[in-house]
PDB file of C-alpha atoms and ligand atoms in Angstrom:
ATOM      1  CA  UNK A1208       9.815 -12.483   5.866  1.00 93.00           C
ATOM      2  CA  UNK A1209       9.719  -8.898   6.922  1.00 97.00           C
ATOM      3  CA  UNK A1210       9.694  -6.631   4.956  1.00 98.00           C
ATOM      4  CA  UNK A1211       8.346  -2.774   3.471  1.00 98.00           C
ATOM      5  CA  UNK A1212       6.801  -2.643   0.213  1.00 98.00           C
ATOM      6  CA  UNK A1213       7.634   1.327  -0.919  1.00 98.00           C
ATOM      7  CA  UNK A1214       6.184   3.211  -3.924  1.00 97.00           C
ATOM      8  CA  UNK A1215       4.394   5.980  -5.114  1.00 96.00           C
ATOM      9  CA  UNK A1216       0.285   5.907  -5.070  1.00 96.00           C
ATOM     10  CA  UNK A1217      -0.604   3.665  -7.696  1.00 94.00           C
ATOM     11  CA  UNK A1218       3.177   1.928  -8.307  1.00 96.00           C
ATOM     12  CA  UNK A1219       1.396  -1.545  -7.550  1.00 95.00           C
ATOM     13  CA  UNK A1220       1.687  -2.199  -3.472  1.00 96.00           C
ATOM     14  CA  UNK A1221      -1.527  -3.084  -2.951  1.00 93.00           C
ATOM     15  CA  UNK A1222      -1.741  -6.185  -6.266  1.00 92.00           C
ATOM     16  CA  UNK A1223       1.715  -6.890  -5.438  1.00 96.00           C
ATOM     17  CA  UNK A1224       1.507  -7.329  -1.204  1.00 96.00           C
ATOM     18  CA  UNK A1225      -1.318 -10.204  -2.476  1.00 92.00           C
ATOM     19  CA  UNK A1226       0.711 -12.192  -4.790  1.00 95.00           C
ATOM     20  CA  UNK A1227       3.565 -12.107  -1.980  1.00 97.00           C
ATOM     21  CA  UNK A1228       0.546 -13.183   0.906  1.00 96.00           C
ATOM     22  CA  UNK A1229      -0.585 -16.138  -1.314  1.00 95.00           C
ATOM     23  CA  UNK A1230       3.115 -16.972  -2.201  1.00 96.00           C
ATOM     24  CA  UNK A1231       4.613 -16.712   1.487  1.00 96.00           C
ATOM     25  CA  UNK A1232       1.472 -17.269   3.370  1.00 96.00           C
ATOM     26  CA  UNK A1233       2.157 -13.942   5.253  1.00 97.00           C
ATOM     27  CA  UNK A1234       0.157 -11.039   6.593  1.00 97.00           C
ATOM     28  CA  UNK A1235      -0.248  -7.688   4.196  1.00 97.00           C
ATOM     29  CA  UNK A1236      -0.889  -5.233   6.740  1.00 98.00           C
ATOM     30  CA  UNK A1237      -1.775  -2.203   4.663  1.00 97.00           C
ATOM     31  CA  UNK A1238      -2.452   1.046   6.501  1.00 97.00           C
ATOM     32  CA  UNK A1239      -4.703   2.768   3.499  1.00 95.00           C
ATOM     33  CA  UNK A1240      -6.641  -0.455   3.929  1.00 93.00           C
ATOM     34  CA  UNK A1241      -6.806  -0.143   8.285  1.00 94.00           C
ATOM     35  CA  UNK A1242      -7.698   4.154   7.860  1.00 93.00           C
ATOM     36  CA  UNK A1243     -10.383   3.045   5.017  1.00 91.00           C
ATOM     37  CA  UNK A1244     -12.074   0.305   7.607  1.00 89.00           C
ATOM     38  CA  UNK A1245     -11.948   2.988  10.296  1.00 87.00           C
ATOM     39  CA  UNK A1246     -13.764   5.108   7.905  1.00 87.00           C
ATOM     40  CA  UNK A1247     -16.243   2.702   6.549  1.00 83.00           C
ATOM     41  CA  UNK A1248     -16.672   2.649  10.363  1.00 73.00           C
ATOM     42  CA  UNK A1249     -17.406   6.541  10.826  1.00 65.00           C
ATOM     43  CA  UNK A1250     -19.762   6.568   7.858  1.00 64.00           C
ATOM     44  CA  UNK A1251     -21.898   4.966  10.467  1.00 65.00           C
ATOM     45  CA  UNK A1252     -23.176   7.727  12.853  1.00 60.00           C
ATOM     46  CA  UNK A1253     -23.959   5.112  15.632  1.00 57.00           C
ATOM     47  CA  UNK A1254     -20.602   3.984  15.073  1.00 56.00           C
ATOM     48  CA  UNK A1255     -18.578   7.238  14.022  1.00 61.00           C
ATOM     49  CA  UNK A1256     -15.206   7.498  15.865  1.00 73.00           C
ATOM     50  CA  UNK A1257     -13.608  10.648  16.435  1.00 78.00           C
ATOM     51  CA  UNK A1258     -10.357   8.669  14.852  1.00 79.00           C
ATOM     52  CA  UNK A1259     -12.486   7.562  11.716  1.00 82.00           C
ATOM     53  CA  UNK A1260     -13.789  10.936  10.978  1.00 84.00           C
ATOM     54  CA  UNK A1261     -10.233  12.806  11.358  1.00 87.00           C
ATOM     55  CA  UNK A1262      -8.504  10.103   8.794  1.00 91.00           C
ATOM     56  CA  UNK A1263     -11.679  10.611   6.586  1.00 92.00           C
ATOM     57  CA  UNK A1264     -11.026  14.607   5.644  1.00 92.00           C
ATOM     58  CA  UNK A1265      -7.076  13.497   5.481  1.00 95.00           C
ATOM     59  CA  UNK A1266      -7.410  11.300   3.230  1.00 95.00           C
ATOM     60  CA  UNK A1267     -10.043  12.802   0.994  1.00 93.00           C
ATOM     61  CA  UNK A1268      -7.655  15.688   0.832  1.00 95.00           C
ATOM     62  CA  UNK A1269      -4.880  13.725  -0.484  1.00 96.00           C
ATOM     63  CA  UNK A1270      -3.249  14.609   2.668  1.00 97.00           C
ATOM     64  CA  UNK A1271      -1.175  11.824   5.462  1.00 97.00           C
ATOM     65  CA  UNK A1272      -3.075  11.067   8.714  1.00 96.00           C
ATOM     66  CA  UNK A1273      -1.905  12.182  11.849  1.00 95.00           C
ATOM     67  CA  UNK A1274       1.210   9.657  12.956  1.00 96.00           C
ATOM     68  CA  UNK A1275      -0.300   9.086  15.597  1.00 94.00           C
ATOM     69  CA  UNK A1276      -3.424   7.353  14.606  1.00 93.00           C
ATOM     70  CA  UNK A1277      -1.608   5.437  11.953  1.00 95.00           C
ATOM     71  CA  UNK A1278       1.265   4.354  14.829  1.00 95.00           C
ATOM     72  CA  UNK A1279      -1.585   3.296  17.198  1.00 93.00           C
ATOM     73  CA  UNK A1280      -3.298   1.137  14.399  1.00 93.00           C
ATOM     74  CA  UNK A1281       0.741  -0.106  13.534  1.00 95.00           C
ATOM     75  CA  UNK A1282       1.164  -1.498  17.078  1.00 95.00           C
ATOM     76  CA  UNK A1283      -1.889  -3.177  17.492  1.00 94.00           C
ATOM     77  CA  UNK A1284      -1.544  -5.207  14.662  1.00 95.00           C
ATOM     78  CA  UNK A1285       1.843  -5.796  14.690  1.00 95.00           C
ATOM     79  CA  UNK A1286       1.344  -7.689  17.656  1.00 93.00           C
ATOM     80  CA  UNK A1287      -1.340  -9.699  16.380  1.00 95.00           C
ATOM     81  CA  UNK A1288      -0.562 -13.448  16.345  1.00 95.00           C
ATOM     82  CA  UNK A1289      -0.087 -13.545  12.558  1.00 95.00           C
ATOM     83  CA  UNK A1290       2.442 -11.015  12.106  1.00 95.00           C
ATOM     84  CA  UNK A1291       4.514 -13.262  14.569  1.00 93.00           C
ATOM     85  CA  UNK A1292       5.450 -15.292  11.250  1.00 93.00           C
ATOM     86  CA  UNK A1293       6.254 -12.116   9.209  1.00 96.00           C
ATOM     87  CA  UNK A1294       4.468  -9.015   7.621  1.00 97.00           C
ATOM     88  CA  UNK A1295       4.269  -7.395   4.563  1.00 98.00           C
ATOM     89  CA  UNK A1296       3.863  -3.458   4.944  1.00 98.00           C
ATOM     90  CA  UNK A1297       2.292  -2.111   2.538  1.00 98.00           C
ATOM     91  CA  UNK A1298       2.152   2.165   2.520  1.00 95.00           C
ATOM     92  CA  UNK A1299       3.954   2.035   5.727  1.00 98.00           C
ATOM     93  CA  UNK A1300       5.705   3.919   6.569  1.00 98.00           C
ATOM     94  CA  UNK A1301       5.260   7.165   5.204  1.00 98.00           C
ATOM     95  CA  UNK A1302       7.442   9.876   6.569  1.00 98.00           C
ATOM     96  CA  UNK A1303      10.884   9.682   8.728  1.00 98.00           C
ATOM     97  CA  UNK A1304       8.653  10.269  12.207  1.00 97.00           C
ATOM     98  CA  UNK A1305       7.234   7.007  11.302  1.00 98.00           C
ATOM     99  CA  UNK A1306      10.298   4.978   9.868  1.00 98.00           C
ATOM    100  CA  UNK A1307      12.164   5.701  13.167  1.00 98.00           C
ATOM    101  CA  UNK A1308       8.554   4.495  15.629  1.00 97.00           C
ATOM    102  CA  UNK A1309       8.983   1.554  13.348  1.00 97.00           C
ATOM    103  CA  UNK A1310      12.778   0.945  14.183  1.00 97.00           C
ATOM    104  CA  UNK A1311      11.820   1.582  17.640  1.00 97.00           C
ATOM    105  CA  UNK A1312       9.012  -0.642  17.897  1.00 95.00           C
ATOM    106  CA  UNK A1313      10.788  -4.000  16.103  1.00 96.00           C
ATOM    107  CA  UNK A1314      13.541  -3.239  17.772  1.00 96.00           C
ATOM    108  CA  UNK A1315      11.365  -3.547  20.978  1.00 94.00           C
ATOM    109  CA  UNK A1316       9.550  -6.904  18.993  1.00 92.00           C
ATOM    110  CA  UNK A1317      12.887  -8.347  18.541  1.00 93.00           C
ATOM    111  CA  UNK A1318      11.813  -8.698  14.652  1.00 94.00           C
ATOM    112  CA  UNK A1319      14.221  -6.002  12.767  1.00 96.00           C
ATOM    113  CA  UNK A1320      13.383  -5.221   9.042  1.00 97.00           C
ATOM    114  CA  UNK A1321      14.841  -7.646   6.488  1.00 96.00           C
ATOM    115  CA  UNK A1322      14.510  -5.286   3.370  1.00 97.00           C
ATOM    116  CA  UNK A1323      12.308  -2.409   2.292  1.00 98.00           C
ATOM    117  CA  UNK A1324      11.433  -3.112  -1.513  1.00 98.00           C
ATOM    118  CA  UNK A1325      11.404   0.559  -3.765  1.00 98.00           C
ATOM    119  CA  UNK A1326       8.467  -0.443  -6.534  1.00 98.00           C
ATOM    120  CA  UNK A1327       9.924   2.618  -8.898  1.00 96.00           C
ATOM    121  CA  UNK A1328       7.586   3.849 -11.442  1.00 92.00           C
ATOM    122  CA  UNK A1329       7.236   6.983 -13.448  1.00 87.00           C
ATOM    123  CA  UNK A1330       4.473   9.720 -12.868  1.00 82.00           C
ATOM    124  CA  UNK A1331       2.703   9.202 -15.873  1.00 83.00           C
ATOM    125  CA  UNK A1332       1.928   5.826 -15.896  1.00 89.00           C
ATOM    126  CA  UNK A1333       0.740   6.234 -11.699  1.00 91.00           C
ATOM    127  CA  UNK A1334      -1.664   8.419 -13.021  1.00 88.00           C
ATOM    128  CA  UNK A1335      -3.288   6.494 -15.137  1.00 87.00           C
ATOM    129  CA  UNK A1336      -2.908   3.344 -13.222  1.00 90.00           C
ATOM    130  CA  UNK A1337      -4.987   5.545 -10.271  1.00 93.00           C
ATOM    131  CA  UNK A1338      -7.320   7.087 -12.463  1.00 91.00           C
ATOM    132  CA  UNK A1339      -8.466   3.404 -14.095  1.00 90.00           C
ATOM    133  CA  UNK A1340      -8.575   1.744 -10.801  1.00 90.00           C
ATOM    134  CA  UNK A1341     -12.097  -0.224  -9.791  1.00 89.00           C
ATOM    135  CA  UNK A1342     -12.491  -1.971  -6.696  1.00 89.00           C
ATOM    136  CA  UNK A1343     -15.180  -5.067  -6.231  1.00 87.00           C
ATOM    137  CA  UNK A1344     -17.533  -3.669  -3.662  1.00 86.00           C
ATOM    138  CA  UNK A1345     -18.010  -7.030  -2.425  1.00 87.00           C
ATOM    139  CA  UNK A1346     -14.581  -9.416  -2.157  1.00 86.00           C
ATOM    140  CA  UNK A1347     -11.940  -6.069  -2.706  1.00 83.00           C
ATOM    141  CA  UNK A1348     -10.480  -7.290  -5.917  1.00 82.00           C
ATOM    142  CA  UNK A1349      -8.400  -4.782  -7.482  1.00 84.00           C
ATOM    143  CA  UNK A1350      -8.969  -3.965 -11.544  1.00 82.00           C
ATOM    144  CA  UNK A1351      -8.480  -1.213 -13.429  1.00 85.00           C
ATOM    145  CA  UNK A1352     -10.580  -0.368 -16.475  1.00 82.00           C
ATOM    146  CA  UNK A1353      -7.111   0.695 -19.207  1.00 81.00           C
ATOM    147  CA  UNK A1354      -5.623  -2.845 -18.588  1.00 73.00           C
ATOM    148  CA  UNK A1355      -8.819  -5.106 -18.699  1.00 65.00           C
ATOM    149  CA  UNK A1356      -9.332  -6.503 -22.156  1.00 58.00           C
ATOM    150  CA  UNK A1357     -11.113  -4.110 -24.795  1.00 55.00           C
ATOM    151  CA  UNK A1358     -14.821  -4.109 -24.795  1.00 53.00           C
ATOM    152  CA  UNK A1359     -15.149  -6.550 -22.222  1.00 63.00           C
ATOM    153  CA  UNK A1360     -16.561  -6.426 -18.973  1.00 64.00           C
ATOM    154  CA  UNK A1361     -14.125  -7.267 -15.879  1.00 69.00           C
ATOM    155  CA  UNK A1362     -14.495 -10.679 -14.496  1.00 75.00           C
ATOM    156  CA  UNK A1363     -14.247 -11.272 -10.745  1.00 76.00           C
ATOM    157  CA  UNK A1364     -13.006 -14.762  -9.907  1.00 75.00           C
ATOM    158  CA  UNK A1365     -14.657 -14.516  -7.132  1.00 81.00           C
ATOM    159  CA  UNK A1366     -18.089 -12.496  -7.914  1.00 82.00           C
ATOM    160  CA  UNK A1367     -18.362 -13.692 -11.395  1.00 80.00           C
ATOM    161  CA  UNK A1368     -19.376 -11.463 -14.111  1.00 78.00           C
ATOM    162  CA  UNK A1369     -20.941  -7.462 -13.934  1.00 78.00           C
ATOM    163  CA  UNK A1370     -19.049  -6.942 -10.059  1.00 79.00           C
ATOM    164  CA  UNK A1371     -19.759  -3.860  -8.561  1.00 84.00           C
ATOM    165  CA  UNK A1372     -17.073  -1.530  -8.972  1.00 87.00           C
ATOM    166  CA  UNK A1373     -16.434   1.292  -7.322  1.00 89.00           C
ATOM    167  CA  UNK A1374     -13.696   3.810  -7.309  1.00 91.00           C
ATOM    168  CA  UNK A1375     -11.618   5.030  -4.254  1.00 91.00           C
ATOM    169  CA  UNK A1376     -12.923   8.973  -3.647  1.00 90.00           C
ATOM    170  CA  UNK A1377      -9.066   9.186  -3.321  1.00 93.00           C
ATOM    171  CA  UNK A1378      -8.664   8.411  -6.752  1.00 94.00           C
ATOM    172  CA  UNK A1379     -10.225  11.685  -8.287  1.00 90.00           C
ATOM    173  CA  UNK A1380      -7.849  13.999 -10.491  1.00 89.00           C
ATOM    174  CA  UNK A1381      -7.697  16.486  -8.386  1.00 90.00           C
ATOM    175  CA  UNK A1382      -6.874  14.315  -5.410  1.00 94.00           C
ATOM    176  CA  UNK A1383      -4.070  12.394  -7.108  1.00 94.00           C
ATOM    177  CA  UNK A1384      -2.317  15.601  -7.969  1.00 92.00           C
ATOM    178  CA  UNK A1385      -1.855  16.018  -4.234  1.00 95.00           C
ATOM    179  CA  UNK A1386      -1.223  12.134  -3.486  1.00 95.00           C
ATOM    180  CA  UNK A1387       1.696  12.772  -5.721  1.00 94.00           C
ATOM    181  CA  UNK A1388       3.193  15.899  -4.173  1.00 95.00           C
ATOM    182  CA  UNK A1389       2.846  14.121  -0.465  1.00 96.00           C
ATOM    183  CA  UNK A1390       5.122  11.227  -1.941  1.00 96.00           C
ATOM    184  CA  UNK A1391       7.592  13.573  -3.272  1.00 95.00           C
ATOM    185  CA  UNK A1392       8.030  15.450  -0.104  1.00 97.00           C
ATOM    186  CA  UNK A1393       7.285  13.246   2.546  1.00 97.00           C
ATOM    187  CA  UNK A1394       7.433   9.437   1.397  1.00 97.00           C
ATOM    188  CA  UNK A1395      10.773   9.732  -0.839  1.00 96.00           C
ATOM    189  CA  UNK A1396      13.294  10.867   1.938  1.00 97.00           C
ATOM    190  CA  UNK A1397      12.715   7.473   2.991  1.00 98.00           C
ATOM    191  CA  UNK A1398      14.894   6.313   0.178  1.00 98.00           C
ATOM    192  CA  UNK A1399      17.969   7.703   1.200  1.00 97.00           C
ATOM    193  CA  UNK A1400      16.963   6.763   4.997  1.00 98.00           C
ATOM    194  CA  UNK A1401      16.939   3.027   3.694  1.00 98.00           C
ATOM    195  CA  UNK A1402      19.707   3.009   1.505  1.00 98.00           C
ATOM    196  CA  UNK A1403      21.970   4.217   4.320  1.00 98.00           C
ATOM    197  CA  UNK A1404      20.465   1.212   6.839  1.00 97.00           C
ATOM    198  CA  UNK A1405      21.892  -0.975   3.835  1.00 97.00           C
ATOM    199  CA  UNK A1406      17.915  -2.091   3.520  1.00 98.00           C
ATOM    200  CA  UNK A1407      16.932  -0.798   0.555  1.00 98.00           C
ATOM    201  CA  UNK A1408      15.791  -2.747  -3.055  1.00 98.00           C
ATOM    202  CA  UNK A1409      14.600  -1.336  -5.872  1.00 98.00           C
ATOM    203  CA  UNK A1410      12.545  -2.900  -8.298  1.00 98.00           C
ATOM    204  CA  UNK A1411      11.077  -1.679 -11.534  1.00 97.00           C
ATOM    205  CA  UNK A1412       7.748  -1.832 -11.667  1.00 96.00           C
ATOM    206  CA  UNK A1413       6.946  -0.647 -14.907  1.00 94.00           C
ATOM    207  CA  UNK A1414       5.658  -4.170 -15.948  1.00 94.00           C
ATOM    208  CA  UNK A1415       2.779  -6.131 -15.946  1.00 92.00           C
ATOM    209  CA  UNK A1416       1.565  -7.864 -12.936  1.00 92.00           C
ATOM    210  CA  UNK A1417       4.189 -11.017 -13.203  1.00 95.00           C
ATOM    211  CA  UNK A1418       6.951  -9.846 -14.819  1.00 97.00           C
ATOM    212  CA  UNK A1419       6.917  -7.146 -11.048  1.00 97.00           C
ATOM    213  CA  UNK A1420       6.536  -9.890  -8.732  1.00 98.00           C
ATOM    214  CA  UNK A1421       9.125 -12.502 -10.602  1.00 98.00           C
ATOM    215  CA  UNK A1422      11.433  -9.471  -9.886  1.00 98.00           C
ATOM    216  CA  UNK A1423      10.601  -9.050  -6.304  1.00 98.00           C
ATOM    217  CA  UNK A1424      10.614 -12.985  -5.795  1.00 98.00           C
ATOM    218  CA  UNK A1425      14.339 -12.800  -6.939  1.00 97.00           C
ATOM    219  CA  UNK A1426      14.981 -10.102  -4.305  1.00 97.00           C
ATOM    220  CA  UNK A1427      13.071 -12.390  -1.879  1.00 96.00           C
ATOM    221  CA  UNK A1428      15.052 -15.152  -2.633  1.00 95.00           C
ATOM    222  CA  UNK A1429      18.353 -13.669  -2.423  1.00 94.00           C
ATOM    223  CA  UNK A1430      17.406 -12.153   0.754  1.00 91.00           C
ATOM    224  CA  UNK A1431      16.137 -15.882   2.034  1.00 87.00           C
ATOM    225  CA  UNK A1432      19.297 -16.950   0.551  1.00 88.00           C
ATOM    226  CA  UNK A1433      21.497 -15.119   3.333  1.00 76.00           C
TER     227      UNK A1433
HETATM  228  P1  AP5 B2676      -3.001   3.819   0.464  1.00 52.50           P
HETATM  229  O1  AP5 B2676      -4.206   3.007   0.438  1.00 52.50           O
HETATM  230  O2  AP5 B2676      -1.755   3.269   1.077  1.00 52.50           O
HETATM  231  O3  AP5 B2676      -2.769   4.346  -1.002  1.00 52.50           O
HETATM  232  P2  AP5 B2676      -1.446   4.698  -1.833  1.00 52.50           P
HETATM  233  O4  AP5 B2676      -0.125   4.548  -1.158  1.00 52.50           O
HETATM  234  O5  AP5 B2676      -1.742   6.021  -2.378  1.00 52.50           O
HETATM  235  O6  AP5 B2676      -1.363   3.527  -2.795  1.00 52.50           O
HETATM  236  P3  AP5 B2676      -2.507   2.974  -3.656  1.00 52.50           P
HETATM  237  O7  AP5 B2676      -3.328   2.002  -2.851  1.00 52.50           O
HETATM  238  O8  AP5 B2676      -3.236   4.079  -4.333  1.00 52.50           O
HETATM  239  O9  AP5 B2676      -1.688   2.229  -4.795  1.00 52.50           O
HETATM  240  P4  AP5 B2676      -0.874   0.879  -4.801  1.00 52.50           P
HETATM  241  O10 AP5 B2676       0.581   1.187  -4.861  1.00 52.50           O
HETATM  242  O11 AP5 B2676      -1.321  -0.048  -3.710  1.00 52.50           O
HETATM  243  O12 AP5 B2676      -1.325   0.367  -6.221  1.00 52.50           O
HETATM  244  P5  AP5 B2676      -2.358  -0.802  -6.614  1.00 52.50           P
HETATM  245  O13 AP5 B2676      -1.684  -2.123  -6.411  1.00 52.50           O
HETATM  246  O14 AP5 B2676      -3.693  -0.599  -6.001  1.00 52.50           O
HETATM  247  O15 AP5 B2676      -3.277   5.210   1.232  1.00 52.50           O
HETATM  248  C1  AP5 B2676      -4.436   5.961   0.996  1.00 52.50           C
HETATM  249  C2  AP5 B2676      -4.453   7.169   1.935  1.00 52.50           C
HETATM  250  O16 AP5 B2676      -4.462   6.713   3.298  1.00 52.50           O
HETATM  251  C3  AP5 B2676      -3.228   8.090   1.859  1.00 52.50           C
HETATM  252  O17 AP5 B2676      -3.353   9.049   0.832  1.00 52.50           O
HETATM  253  C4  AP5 B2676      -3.246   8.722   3.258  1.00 52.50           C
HETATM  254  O18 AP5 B2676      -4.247   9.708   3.359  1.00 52.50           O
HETATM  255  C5  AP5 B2676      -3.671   7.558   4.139  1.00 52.50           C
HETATM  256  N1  AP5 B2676      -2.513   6.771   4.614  1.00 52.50           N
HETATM  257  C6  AP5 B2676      -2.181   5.497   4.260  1.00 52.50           C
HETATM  258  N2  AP5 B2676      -1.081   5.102   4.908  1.00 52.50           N
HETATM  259  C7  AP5 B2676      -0.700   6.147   5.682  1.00 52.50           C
HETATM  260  C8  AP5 B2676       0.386   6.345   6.569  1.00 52.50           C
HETATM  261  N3  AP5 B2676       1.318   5.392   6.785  1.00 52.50           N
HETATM  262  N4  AP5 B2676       0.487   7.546   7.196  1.00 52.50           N
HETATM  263  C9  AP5 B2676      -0.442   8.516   7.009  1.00 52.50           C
HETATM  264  N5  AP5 B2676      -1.486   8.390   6.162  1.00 52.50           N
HETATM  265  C10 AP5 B2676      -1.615   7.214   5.506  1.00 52.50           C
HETATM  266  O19 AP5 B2676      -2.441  -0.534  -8.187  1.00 52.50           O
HETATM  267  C11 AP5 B2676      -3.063   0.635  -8.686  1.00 52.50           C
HETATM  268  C12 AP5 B2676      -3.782   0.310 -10.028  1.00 52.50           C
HETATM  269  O20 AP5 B2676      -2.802  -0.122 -10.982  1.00 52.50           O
HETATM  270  C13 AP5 B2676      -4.795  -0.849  -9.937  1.00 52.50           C
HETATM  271  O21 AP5 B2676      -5.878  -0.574 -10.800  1.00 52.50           O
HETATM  272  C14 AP5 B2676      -4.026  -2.088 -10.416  1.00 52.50           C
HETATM  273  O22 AP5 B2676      -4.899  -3.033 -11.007  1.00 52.50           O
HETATM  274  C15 AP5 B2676      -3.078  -1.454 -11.428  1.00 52.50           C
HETATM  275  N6  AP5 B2676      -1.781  -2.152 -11.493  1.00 52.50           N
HETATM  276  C16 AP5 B2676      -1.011  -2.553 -10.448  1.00 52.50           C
HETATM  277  N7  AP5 B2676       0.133  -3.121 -10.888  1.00 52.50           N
HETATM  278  C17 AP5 B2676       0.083  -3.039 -12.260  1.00 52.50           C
HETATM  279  C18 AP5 B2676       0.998  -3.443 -13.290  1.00 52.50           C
HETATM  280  N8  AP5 B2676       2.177  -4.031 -13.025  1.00 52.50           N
HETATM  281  N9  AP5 B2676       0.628  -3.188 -14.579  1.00 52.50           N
HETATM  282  C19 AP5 B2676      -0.570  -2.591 -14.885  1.00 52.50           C
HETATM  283  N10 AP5 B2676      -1.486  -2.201 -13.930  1.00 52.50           N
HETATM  284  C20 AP5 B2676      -1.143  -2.413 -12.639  1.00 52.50           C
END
């Protein structure tokens, strides 16, 4: 399976890219997730790299990181032995500059994209989903404080009860608002780029958890189907 998981910041990539790992036993190769590590890295002044610290302000801004930091960091993991077997990419890519290094590059891989998968949601509900999203500070698990049941506490299956939660410095208001307006200009000519490569899907993602990834299983399957 290779494929793109597309959306807008918040449409559900990131929960949805882990359902498909533990279903298809695949890689999620996420690029917010490769920048973040990169910056956990340059919060470390013995360990700050001039890379880290340039994605940092980007994405505290709300802004894309330079192509090519995020094409250097595509590369190297793409030809990591586990994406042999297939990939999910998740946030990638992001404009047409990198679309066409992608093209270029599986071309080169002799792996072409299968499908790229539209998660299609409407602004309102991103914001929320953004502004209620907690992360465990220790395994990664994704919550999000509207959707967890009323008055109680989230429960980690991994971490048990009370995790530590924190919440992405990218998810502030004010940073959102600009998340948003990078999508609209940058991310969604991507649609029409797709559709006309006779790759694109489109899902609707304005469901819970499940209900999303029983509809991108039966795009899955068709595509596995032939
Ligand atoms: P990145 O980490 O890729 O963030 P994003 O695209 O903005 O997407 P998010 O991770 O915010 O949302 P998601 O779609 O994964 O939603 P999630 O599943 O978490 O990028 C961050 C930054 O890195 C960028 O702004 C940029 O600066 C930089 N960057 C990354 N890639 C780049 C690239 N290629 N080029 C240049 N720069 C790049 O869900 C969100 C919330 O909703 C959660 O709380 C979740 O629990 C909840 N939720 C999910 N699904 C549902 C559902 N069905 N029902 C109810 N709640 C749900």
């Amino acid at each position: 399976m290779r494929i793109v998981l597309m959306g807008a910041p918040g449409s559900g990539k990131g929960t949805q890219s882990q359902r498909l790992v533990e279903a298809h036993g695949v890689p999620q190769i996420s690029t917010g997730d490769l920048l973040r590590e990169a910056v956990a890295g340059a919060a470390n002044a013995a360990t700050a790299t001039e890379l880290g610290l340039r994605a940092k302000t980007a994405m505290e801004a709300g802004k894309l990181v330079d192509d090519a930091i995020v094409l250097g960091m595509i590369r190297e993991r793409l030809s990591q032995p586990d994406a042999a077997k297939g990939f999910i990419l998740d946030g990638f890519p992001r404009n047409l500059r990198q679309a066409e290094a992608l093209e270029t590059l599986l071309a080169t891989l002799g792996r072409p994209l299968q499908a790229v998968i539209l998660l299609n949601l409407n602004l309102g509900i991103l914001f929320k989903r953004l502004t209620g999203r907690r992360i465990c500070q220790d395994c990664g698990r994704v919550f999000n404080v509207y959707t967890s049941p009323a008055g109680t506490p989230p429960h980690c299956p991994k971490c048990g009860d009370h995790p530590r939660l924190l919440q992405r410095p990218d998810d502030r208001e004010e940073v959102i608002g600009k998340r948003l307006e990078v999508f609209e200009a940058q991310t969604k000519p991507l649609i029409e780029y797709y559709q006309k490569a006779g790759l694109l899907h489109t899902v609707d993602a304005d469901a819970d958890v499940e209900t999303v990834f029983q509809r991108l299983e039966s795009v899955i399957a068709a595509l596995e189907a032939g």
